[in-house]
Amino acid sequence: VAAARRIILEVGVKGLTMRRLSDELGVALGATYYHVATRHDLLVLVGRSLFAEVELPGAEAGDWAARVKGAMVHVAAVVGQHDGIAAFLLANLDEVVPKELQQEMLDVLHEAGFDPHTTAVLMMALLFYVSGVSAGGQDVRSAVMLHGEDLEPLFEEGLDLLLDGARNRLNAGRRSGGRRSGWFSSD
Amino acid sequence: VAAARRIILEVGVKGLTMRRLSDELGVALGATYYHVATRHDLLVLVGRSLFAEVELPGAEAGDWAARVKGAMVHVAAVVGQHDGIAAFLLANLDEVVPKELQQEMLDVLHEAGFDPHTTAVLMMALLFYVSGVSAGGQDVRSAVMLHGEDLEPLFEEGLDLLLDGARNRLNAGRRSGGRRSGWFSSD
DNA sequence: ACCTGAACACCGTTCAAGT
DNA sequence: ACCTGAACACCGTTCAAGT
């Protein structure tokens, strides 16, 4: 896995070949296949090892939004370095996102007062947004009329948009004190 | 391109092979390469033809948020049918998003009162979120603790989160009447 | 101008054979 | 148990040769 990560860092996921990995390890192709059944499995292991580095900031880092945002920025940073891995992770989120991180985030949102449904929606949206950014990389800029600016601050602003939208739900839910959390009174 | 779309519909992007496409067209492999230089180029053409079907709902469809949401739902519907295309589109957004759609959305947001920067942030976030959802497909559910529910309503709720967050910026900008649009008074 | 068919340089994966 | 090296069935891409 470490060797695979080194290769991806250098030449991207597309350049990570079972043959190249075997070379990097100094073994024959068959040896690699003895330890990992398939390239897909290898990438899952790589994905897990990347996510294992991500941690949710503690309560001292701020409110729920700041903590969640911190984790997401962390994800984007780790994933963004490894060209092409984001698209794979995106298509295999459930195999790759560690249960602990997931549970911690759920807990933070629950403590903040989110109902389970809104929590799920927010987590899904965050996951998709972050993976989307990481997979989409640089060339949105022209698709969006932003030529000079750096992408990273934009990424954080987009995150804020999402988090602010969620905060609305939270406040709306509190005001009405009810089970429904939407802006609209339709049910 | 039509033949390519048929194949993707049936077996996904991974199953779209230059050989298979040639078979579908009843020609030799070389003939296909005479008309399209590369598989990448072919996929760009497919992507454009998909996006060409998406249209921004008119003013009668509601406010800016409803219209933008409509377009995004449309994108997700078209892209979602073609397995694996989302990841490609995501990585090639600028080659594939039609300038007219892009300009129309910019106009709608501008008319709604968004400054150019916030507009760009929102468009980027929407694009990434929608592509993320389309590329991520089904298996987020377990990563997010949602087992029974359909994904499509969740997709729309996530969209609402983003749009609501943007609406906040709009209102905040109006109240302060100033150039800055954030929640925070820093800067 | 447009097409054919074979070739080239890769892939992921398998597997008999070795130690 | 772990590894080698060759093979198989694919790819995308190119290109001389045909019409």
Tab-separated table of C-alpha atoms (C1' of nucleotides) in Angstrom:
chain	number	residue	atom	x	y	z
A	1	VAL	CA	0.000	0.000	0.000
A	2	ALA	CA	2.819	2.391	0.825
A	3	ALA	CA	4.503	1.608	-2.480
A	4	ALA	CA	1.206	2.093	-4.300
A	5	ARG	CA	0.756	5.462	-2.641
A	6	ARG	CA	4.241	6.503	-3.663
A	7	ILE	CA	3.483	5.630	-7.271
A	8	ILE	CA	0.155	7.452	-7.274
A	9	LEU	CA	1.804	10.502	-5.774
A	10	GLU	CA	4.270	10.440	-8.634
A	11	VAL	CA	2.237	9.425	-11.670
A	12	GLY	CA	-1.374	9.287	-10.556
A	13	VAL	CA	-3.809	6.406	-10.313
A	14	LYS	CA	-3.699	5.837	-14.050
A	15	GLY	CA	0.035	5.278	-13.787
A	16	LEU	CA	-0.368	2.778	-10.971
A	17	THR	CA	0.045	-0.505	-12.776
A	18	MET	CA	0.282	-3.912	-11.225
A	19	ARG	CA	3.524	-4.312	-13.139
A	20	ARG	CA	4.906	-0.990	-11.994
A	21	LEU	CA	3.973	-1.769	-8.421
A	22	SER	CA	5.761	-5.106	-8.716
A	23	ASP	CA	8.837	-3.315	-10.024
A	24	GLU	CA	8.706	-0.813	-7.189
A	25	LEU	CA	8.572	-3.751	-4.778
A	26	GLY	CA	11.287	-5.635	-6.632
A	27	VAL	CA	9.167	-8.732	-7.168
A	28	ALA	CA	7.529	-10.472	-10.082
A	29	LEU	CA	4.006	-9.683	-11.136
A	30	GLY	CA	2.658	-12.914	-9.707
A	31	ALA	CA	3.945	-12.074	-6.250
A	32	THR	CA	1.863	-8.908	-6.127
A	33	TYR	CA	-1.210	-10.873	-7.082
A	34	TYR	CA	-0.482	-13.326	-4.322
A	35	HIS	CA	-0.957	-10.565	-1.760
A	36	VAL	CA	-3.727	-8.541	-3.344
A	37	ALA	CA	-6.392	-10.221	-5.409
A	38	THR	CA	-7.155	-7.368	-7.733
A	39	ARG	CA	-6.285	-3.806	-8.649
A	40	HIS	CA	-9.629	-2.713	-7.295
A	41	ASP	CA	-8.806	-4.239	-3.924
A	42	LEU	CA	-5.463	-2.504	-3.939
A	43	LEU	CA	-7.125	0.853	-4.540
A	44	VAL	CA	-9.580	0.192	-1.734
A	45	LEU	CA	-6.653	-0.403	0.595
A	46	VAL	CA	-5.003	2.787	-0.616
A	47	GLY	CA	-8.252	4.691	-0.096
A	48	ARG	CA	-8.591	3.392	3.445
A	49	SER	CA	-5.047	4.322	4.233
A	50	LEU	CA	-5.723	7.850	2.991
A	51	PHE	CA	-8.915	8.235	4.993
A	52	ALA	CA	-7.170	6.835	8.036
A	53	GLU	CA	-5.138	10.020	8.135
A	54	VAL	CA	-8.183	12.235	8.336
A	55	GLU	CA	-9.384	13.179	11.745
A	56	LEU	CA	-12.320	15.182	12.968
A	57	PRO	CA	-11.112	18.239	14.916
A	58	GLY	CA	-11.993	18.168	18.612
A	59	ALA	CA	-14.532	20.346	20.362
A	60	GLU	CA	-11.874	22.990	21.055
A	61	ALA	CA	-11.743	23.692	17.326
A	62	GLY	CA	-15.142	25.362	17.341
A	63	ASP	CA	-18.774	24.531	16.797
A	64	TRP	CA	-20.090	21.606	14.790
A	65	ALA	CA	-19.708	23.491	11.522
A	66	ALA	CA	-16.080	24.378	12.131
A	67	ARG	CA	-15.258	20.828	13.120
A	68	VAL	CA	-16.982	19.255	10.151
A	69	LYS	CA	-15.413	21.783	7.855
A	70	GLY	CA	-11.996	21.000	9.282
A	71	ALA	CA	-12.446	17.329	8.562
A	72	MET	CA	-13.566	18.031	5.016
A	73	VAL	CA	-10.665	20.339	4.315
A	74	HIS	CA	-8.435	17.589	5.613
A	75	VAL	CA	-10.042	15.045	3.285
A	76	ALA	CA	-9.639	17.334	0.310
A	77	ALA	CA	-5.999	17.962	1.143
A	78	VAL	CA	-5.088	14.297	1.442
A	79	VAL	CA	-7.131	13.162	-1.531
A	80	GLY	CA	-6.156	16.096	-3.708
A	81	GLN	CA	-2.504	15.132	-3.663
A	82	HIS	CA	-3.198	11.776	-5.259
A	83	ASP	CA	-4.210	12.398	-8.810
A	84	GLY	CA	-7.180	10.379	-9.943
A	85	ILE	CA	-7.907	8.692	-6.617
A	86	ALA	CA	-10.901	10.932	-5.916
A	87	ALA	CA	-12.997	9.468	-8.716
A	88	PHE	CA	-12.295	6.013	-7.406
A	89	LEU	CA	-13.113	6.908	-3.806
A	90	LEU	CA	-16.285	8.589	-4.966
A	91	ALA	CA	-17.443	5.403	-6.641
A	92	ASN	CA	-16.509	3.335	-3.616
A	93	LEU	CA	-17.319	5.536	-0.673
A	94	ASP	CA	-18.868	2.838	1.423
A	95	GLU	CA	-15.875	0.557	1.123
A	96	VAL	CA	-13.454	3.282	1.961
A	97	VAL	CA	-14.851	5.743	4.476
A	98	PRO	CA	-13.846	4.509	7.912
A	99	LYS	CA	-16.720	3.715	10.236
A	100	GLU	CA	-15.146	5.639	13.111
A	101	LEU	CA	-14.862	8.918	11.224
A	102	GLN	CA	-18.367	8.448	9.965
A	103	GLN	CA	-19.677	7.764	13.484
A	104	GLU	CA	-17.811	10.706	14.954
A	105	MET	CA	-19.318	13.049	12.416
A	106	LEU	CA	-22.778	11.663	13.027
A	107	ASP	CA	-22.275	12.220	16.754
A	108	VAL	CA	-21.133	15.799	16.318
A	109	LEU	CA	-24.139	16.604	14.174
A	110	HIS	CA	-26.500	14.842	16.536
A	111	GLU	CA	-25.153	16.775	19.506
A	112	ALA	CA	-25.585	19.966	17.512
A	113	GLY	CA	-29.277	19.187	17.349
A	114	PHE	CA	-29.708	17.752	13.882
A	115	ASP	CA	-32.287	15.084	13.376
A	116	PRO	CA	-31.057	11.859	11.791
A	117	HIS	CA	-32.532	12.623	8.412
A	118	THR	CA	-30.969	16.056	8.028
A	119	THR	CA	-27.713	14.633	9.332
A	120	ALA	CA	-27.721	12.047	6.576
A	121	VAL	CA	-28.536	14.615	3.938
A	122	LEU	CA	-25.750	16.882	5.092
A	123	MET	CA	-23.195	14.101	5.284
A	124	MET	CA	-24.117	12.894	1.853
A	125	ALA	CA	-23.904	16.389	0.425
A	126	LEU	CA	-20.545	17.022	2.060
A	127	LEU	CA	-19.090	13.758	0.873
A	128	PHE	CA	-20.251	14.340	-2.662
A	129	TYR	CA	-19.164	17.925	-2.756
A	130	VAL	CA	-15.708	17.216	-1.410
A	131	SER	CA	-15.156	14.250	-3.687
A	132	GLY	CA	-16.508	16.245	-6.574
A	133	VAL	CA	-14.029	19.012	-5.968
A	134	SER	CA	-11.162	16.586	-5.608
A	135	ALA	CA	-12.114	14.675	-8.729
A	136	GLY	CA	-12.930	17.734	-10.769
A	137	GLY	CA	-9.657	19.371	-10.054
A	138	GLN	CA	-8.585	22.517	-11.714
A	139	ASP	CA	-10.477	22.955	-14.901
A	140	VAL	CA	-13.780	24.122	-13.539
A	141	ARG	CA	-12.491	27.590	-13.478
A	142	SER	CA	-13.340	28.415	-17.050
A	143	ALA	CA	-16.617	26.546	-16.740
A	144	VAL	CA	-17.483	28.930	-13.987
A	145	MET	CA	-15.908	32.181	-15.070
A	146	LEU	CA	-13.146	32.322	-12.562
A	147	HIS	CA	-9.819	32.820	-14.135
A	148	GLY	CA	-7.409	34.350	-11.739
A	149	GLU	CA	-8.344	32.920	-8.411
A	150	ASP	CA	-7.059	29.992	-6.456
A	151	LEU	CA	-9.366	27.064	-6.129
A	152	GLU	CA	-8.754	26.295	-2.493
A	153	PRO	CA	-10.480	29.329	-0.938
A	154	LEU	CA	-13.370	28.737	-3.330
A	155	PHE	CA	-13.570	25.205	-2.088
A	156	GLU	CA	-13.931	26.443	1.466
A	157	GLU	CA	-16.551	28.982	0.492
A	158	GLY	CA	-18.595	26.289	-1.168
A	159	LEU	CA	-18.301	24.273	2.003
A	160	ASP	CA	-19.573	27.269	3.944
A	161	LEU	CA	-22.562	27.541	1.646
A	162	LEU	CA	-23.484	23.963	2.417
A	163	LEU	CA	-22.881	24.343	6.126
A	164	ASP	CA	-24.872	27.567	6.286
A	165	GLY	CA	-27.750	25.882	4.529
A	166	ALA	CA	-27.646	23.188	7.166
A	167	ARG	CA	-27.528	25.781	9.931
A	168	ASN	CA	-30.756	27.203	8.559
A	169	ARG	CA	-32.435	23.857	8.934
A	170	LEU	CA	-31.201	23.675	12.480
A	171	ASN	CA	-32.573	27.076	13.403
A	172	ALA	CA	-35.828	26.492	11.573
A	173	GLY	CA	-36.252	23.218	13.420
A	174	ARG	CA	-35.607	24.919	16.748
A	175	ARG	CA	-38.040	27.760	16.120
A	176	SER	CA	-40.868	25.513	15.137
A	177	GLY	CA	-39.801	23.015	17.745
A	178	GLY	CA	-41.186	20.348	15.506
A	179	ARG	CA	-40.097	17.321	13.604
A	180	ARG	CA	-40.041	19.004	10.236
A	181	SER	CA	-36.953	20.905	9.375
A	182	GLY	CA	-37.636	22.566	6.059
A	183	TRP	CA	-38.108	26.141	5.005
A	184	PHE	CA	-41.395	25.311	3.470
A	185	SER	CA	-44.462	24.381	5.395
A	186	SER	CA	-45.566	21.862	2.840
A	187	ASP	CA	-45.072	18.353	4.091
B	1	VAL	CA	-21.903	9.757	-30.894
B	2	ALA	CA	-25.402	8.295	-30.935
B	3	ALA	CA	-23.969	4.800	-31.211
B	4	ALA	CA	-21.568	5.538	-28.378
B	5	ARG	CA	-24.434	6.736	-26.209
B	6	ARG	CA	-26.388	3.584	-26.942
B	7	ILE	CA	-23.463	1.471	-25.825
B	8	ILE	CA	-22.904	3.459	-22.647
B	9	LEU	CA	-26.586	3.196	-21.820
B	10	GLU	CA	-26.276	-0.542	-22.132
B	11	VAL	CA	-22.894	-1.385	-20.659
B	12	GLY	CA	-21.505	1.820	-19.201
B	13	VAL	CA	-18.483	3.872	-20.128
B	14	LYS	CA	-16.122	1.068	-19.215
B	15	GLY	CA	-17.858	-1.117	-21.774
B	16	LEU	CA	-17.549	1.501	-24.477
B	17	THR	CA	-14.630	0.219	-26.462
B	18	MET	CA	-13.370	1.568	-29.749
B	19	ARG	CA	-13.747	-1.953	-31.092
B	20	ARG	CA	-17.255	-2.343	-29.779
B	21	LEU	CA	-18.218	1.016	-31.198
B	22	SER	CA	-16.812	-0.028	-34.568
B	23	ASP	CA	-18.885	-3.211	-34.425
B	24	GLU	CA	-21.997	-1.243	-33.556
B	25	LEU	CA	-21.307	0.930	-36.571
B	26	GLY	CA	-20.475	-2.035	-38.758
B	27	VAL	CA	-17.057	-0.731	-39.726
B	28	ALA	CA	-13.469	-1.675	-39.051
B	29	LEU	CA	-11.565	-0.246	-36.120
B	30	GLY	CA	-9.537	2.029	-38.352
B	31	ALA	CA	-12.649	3.699	-39.732
B	32	THR	CA	-13.678	4.827	-36.262
B	33	TYR	CA	-10.280	6.323	-35.702
B	34	TYR	CA	-10.551	8.147	-38.973
B	35	HIS	CA	-13.501	10.123	-37.616
B	36	VAL	CA	-12.521	10.538	-34.004
B	37	ALA	CA	-8.909	10.908	-33.013
B	38	THR	CA	-9.118	9.388	-29.592
B	39	ARG	CA	-11.397	7.773	-27.064
B	40	HIS	CA	-11.105	10.859	-24.925
B	41	ASP	CA	-12.381	13.015	-27.784
B	42	LEU	CA	-15.261	10.638	-28.306
B	43	LEU	CA	-16.255	10.935	-24.658
B	44	VAL	CA	-16.066	14.708	-24.863
B	45	LEU	CA	-18.491	14.600	-27.780
B	46	VAL	CA	-20.781	12.300	-25.831
B	47	GLY	CA	-20.600	14.604	-22.838
B	48	ARG	CA	-21.501	17.618	-24.936
B	49	SER	CA	-24.408	15.799	-26.484
B	50	LEU	CA	-25.688	14.954	-22.996
B	51	PHE	CA	-25.355	18.498	-21.726
B	52	ALA	CA	-27.022	19.793	-24.876
B	53	GLU	CA	-30.229	18.221	-23.622
B	54	VAL	CA	-30.180	20.133	-20.378
B	55	GLU	CA	-32.026	23.389	-20.306
B	56	LEU	CA	-32.464	26.010	-17.659
B	57	PRO	CA	-36.166	26.376	-16.757
B	58	GLY	CA	-37.665	29.727	-17.711
B	59	ALA	CA	-38.727	32.491	-15.357
B	60	GLU	CA	-42.208	31.026	-15.075
B	61	ALA	CA	-40.703	28.047	-13.243
B	62	GLY	CA	-40.050	30.135	-10.145
B	63	ASP	CA	-37.302	32.187	-8.571
B	64	TRP	CA	-33.596	31.838	-9.293
B	65	ALA	CA	-33.240	28.948	-6.860
B	66	ALA	CA	-36.051	26.943	-8.401
B	67	ARG	CA	-34.692	27.487	-11.876
B	68	VAL	CA	-31.137	26.553	-11.005
B	69	LYS	CA	-32.373	23.565	-9.094
B	70	GLY	CA	-34.414	22.467	-12.078
B	71	ALA	CA	-31.386	22.587	-14.325
B	72	MET	CA	-29.333	20.598	-11.847
B	73	VAL	CA	-31.987	17.941	-11.433
B	74	HIS	CA	-32.042	17.717	-15.199
B	75	VAL	CA	-28.282	17.281	-15.358
B	76	ALA	CA	-28.355	14.576	-12.743
B	77	ALA	CA	-31.136	12.748	-14.567
B	78	VAL	CA	-29.377	12.748	-17.924
B	79	VAL	CA	-25.948	11.964	-16.555
B	80	GLY	CA	-27.204	9.403	-14.071
B	81	GLN	CA	-28.511	7.147	-16.806
B	82	HIS	CA	-25.087	6.737	-18.342
B	83	ASP	CA	-23.013	4.664	-15.989
B	84	GLY	CA	-19.531	5.965	-15.463
B	85	ILE	CA	-19.840	9.105	-17.560
B	86	ALA	CA	-20.118	11.360	-14.524
B	87	ALA	CA	-16.542	10.788	-13.440
B	88	PHE	CA	-15.354	11.659	-16.895
B	89	LEU	CA	-17.479	14.792	-17.120
B	90	LEU	CA	-16.284	15.838	-13.698
B	91	ALA	CA	-12.689	15.668	-14.834
B	92	ASN	CA	-13.462	17.536	-18.035
B	93	LEU	CA	-16.086	20.041	-17.029
B	94	ASP	CA	-14.671	22.897	-19.008
B	95	GLU	CA	-14.573	20.939	-22.246
B	96	VAL	CA	-18.081	19.708	-21.817
B	97	VAL	CA	-20.324	22.265	-20.159
B	98	PRO	CA	-21.935	24.305	-22.934
B	99	LYS	CA	-21.172	27.986	-22.826
B	100	GLU	CA	-24.810	28.936	-23.309
B	101	LEU	CA	-26.082	27.009	-20.304
B	102	GLN	CA	-23.237	28.407	-18.291
B	103	GLN	CA	-24.012	31.955	-19.399
B	104	GLU	CA	-27.721	31.565	-18.757
B	105	MET	CA	-27.081	30.418	-15.229
B	106	LEU	CA	-24.697	33.266	-14.620
B	107	ASP	CA	-27.350	35.668	-15.869
B	108	VAL	CA	-30.064	34.254	-13.651
B	109	LEU	CA	-27.855	34.524	-10.604
B	110	HIS	CA	-26.730	38.013	-11.527
B	111	GLU	CA	-30.337	39.155	-11.918
B	112	ALA	CA	-31.120	37.628	-8.558
B	113	GLY	CA	-28.590	40.007	-7.071
B	114	PHE	CA	-25.534	37.839	-6.596
B	115	ASP	CA	-22.155	39.421	-6.986
B	116	PRO	CA	-19.812	37.748	-9.474
B	117	HIS	CA	-17.703	36.098	-6.829
B	118	THR	CA	-20.563	34.463	-4.962
B	119	THR	CA	-22.040	33.448	-8.286
B	120	ALA	CA	-18.855	31.654	-9.197
B	121	VAL	CA	-18.665	29.947	-5.838
B	122	LEU	CA	-22.239	28.751	-6.091
B	123	MET	CA	-21.859	27.510	-9.641
B	124	MET	CA	-18.719	25.654	-8.746
B	125	ALA	CA	-20.325	24.105	-5.717
B	126	LEU	CA	-23.400	23.067	-7.682
B	127	LEU	CA	-21.379	21.557	-10.481
B	128	PHE	CA	-19.223	19.607	-8.081
B	129	TYR	CA	-22.087	18.462	-5.945
B	130	VAL	CA	-24.163	17.280	-8.875
B	131	SER	CA	-21.273	15.512	-10.546
B	132	GLY	CA	-20.303	14.033	-7.223
B	133	VAL	CA	-23.738	12.586	-6.727
B	134	SER	CA	-23.844	11.228	-10.250
B	135	ALA	CA	-20.393	9.715	-9.996
B	136	GLY	CA	-20.868	8.408	-6.478
B	137	GLY	CA	-24.041	6.610	-7.299
B	138	GLN	CA	-25.781	4.371	-4.900
B	139	ASP	CA	-23.310	3.162	-2.367
B	140	VAL	CA	-23.086	6.221	-0.195
B	141	ARG	CA	-26.075	5.077	1.695
B	142	SER	CA	-24.213	2.860	4.098
B	143	ALA	CA	-21.443	5.425	4.384
B	144	VAL	CA	-24.047	7.824	5.603
B	145	MET	CA	-26.421	5.656	7.609
B	146	LEU	CA	-29.342	5.741	5.264
B	147	HIS	CA	-30.542	2.337	4.384
B	148	GLY	CA	-34.114	2.376	3.325
B	149	GLU	CA	-34.506	5.637	1.503
B	150	ASP	CA	-34.316	6.535	-2.125
B	151	LEU	CA	-31.373	8.605	-3.175
B	152	GLU	CA	-33.159	11.024	-5.446
B	153	PRO	CA	-35.102	13.002	-2.833
B	154	LEU	CA	-31.895	13.152	-0.800
B	155	PHE	CA	-30.142	14.575	-3.798
B	156	GLU	CA	-32.702	17.343	-4.013
B	157	GLU	CA	-32.474	18.065	-0.321
B	158	GLY	CA	-28.731	18.430	-0.594
B	159	LEU	CA	-29.293	20.827	-3.459
B	160	ASP	CA	-31.648	22.808	-1.245
B	161	LEU	CA	-29.005	23.002	1.441
B	162	LEU	CA	-26.603	24.549	-1.020
B	163	LEU	CA	-29.191	26.900	-2.452
B	164	ASP	CA	-30.350	27.993	0.984
B	165	GLY	CA	-26.785	28.723	1.951
B	166	ALA	CA	-26.505	30.906	-1.117
B	167	ARG	CA	-29.768	32.637	-0.283
B	168	ASN	CA	-28.278	33.593	3.056
B	169	ARG	CA	-25.416	35.304	1.319
B	170	LEU	CA	-27.867	37.169	-0.813
B	171	ASN	CA	-29.886	38.421	2.131
B	172	ALA	CA	-26.809	39.243	4.142
B	173	GLY	CA	-25.458	41.222	1.213
B	174	ARG	CA	-28.723	43.125	0.927
B	175	ARG	CA	-28.937	43.936	4.600
B	176	SER	CA	-25.436	45.263	4.843
B	177	GLY	CA	-25.751	46.808	1.412
B	178	GLY	CA	-22.037	46.245	1.002
B	179	ARG	CA	-19.624	44.396	-1.184
B	180	ARG	CA	-18.916	41.668	1.292
B	181	SER	CA	-21.373	38.865	1.398
B	182	GLY	CA	-20.221	36.635	4.229
B	183	TRP	CA	-21.670	35.793	7.570
B	184	PHE	CA	-18.555	36.842	9.292
B	185	SER	CA	-17.387	40.356	9.710
B	186	SER	CA	-13.728	39.488	9.295
B	187	ASP	CA	-11.974	41.252	6.428
C	1	DA	C1'	-11.557	10.936	-48.890
C	2	DC	C1'	-12.612	7.071	-46.519
C	3	DC	C1'	-11.901	2.441	-45.108
C	4	DT	C1'	-9.500	-2.309	-43.973
C	5	DG	C1'	-6.808	-5.407	-41.313
C	6	DA	C1'	-2.814	-6.273	-39.144
C	7	DA	C1'	0.409	-4.822	-36.013
C	8	DC	C1'	2.494	-2.516	-31.623
C	9	DA	C1'	2.820	-1.646	-26.995
C	10	DC	C1'	0.543	-1.919	-23.411
C	11	DC	C1'	-3.054	-3.685	-19.657
C	12	DG	C1'	-5.274	-6.984	-15.664
C	13	DT	C1'	-5.399	-11.622	-14.425
C	14	DT	C1'	-4.204	-16.590	-14.203
C	15	DC	C1'	-1.451	-20.493	-13.433
C	16	DA	C1'	1.892	-24.260	-13.817
C	17	DA	C1'	6.178	-24.662	-11.955
C	18	DG	C1'	9.642	-23.802	-8.727
C	19	DT	C1'	11.717	-23.040	-3.598
D	1	DA	C1'	3.664	-20.375	2.087
D	2	DC	C1'	5.470	-17.498	-1.193
D	3	DC	C1'	7.360	-16.416	-5.575
D	4	DT	C1'	8.597	-16.671	-10.870
D	5	DG	C1'	7.767	-16.169	-15.664
D	6	DA	C1'	5.066	-17.077	-19.303
D	7	DA	C1'	0.724	-16.970	-21.158
D	8	DC	C1'	-4.282	-15.278	-22.232
D	9	DA	C1'	-7.561	-12.119	-23.489
D	10	DC	C1'	-8.127	-7.922	-23.802
D	11	DC	C1'	-7.142	-2.560	-24.581
D	12	DG	C1'	-6.007	2.204	-27.335
D	13	DT	C1'	-3.587	3.664	-31.187
D	14	DT	C1'	-1.083	3.550	-35.641
D	15	DC	C1'	-0.368	2.713	-40.355
D	16	DA	C1'	0.583	0.620	-44.862
D	17	DA	C1'	-2.395	-0.746	-48.217
D	18	DG	C1'	-6.554	-0.723	-50.682
D	19	DT	C1'	-10.948	1.691	-53.200
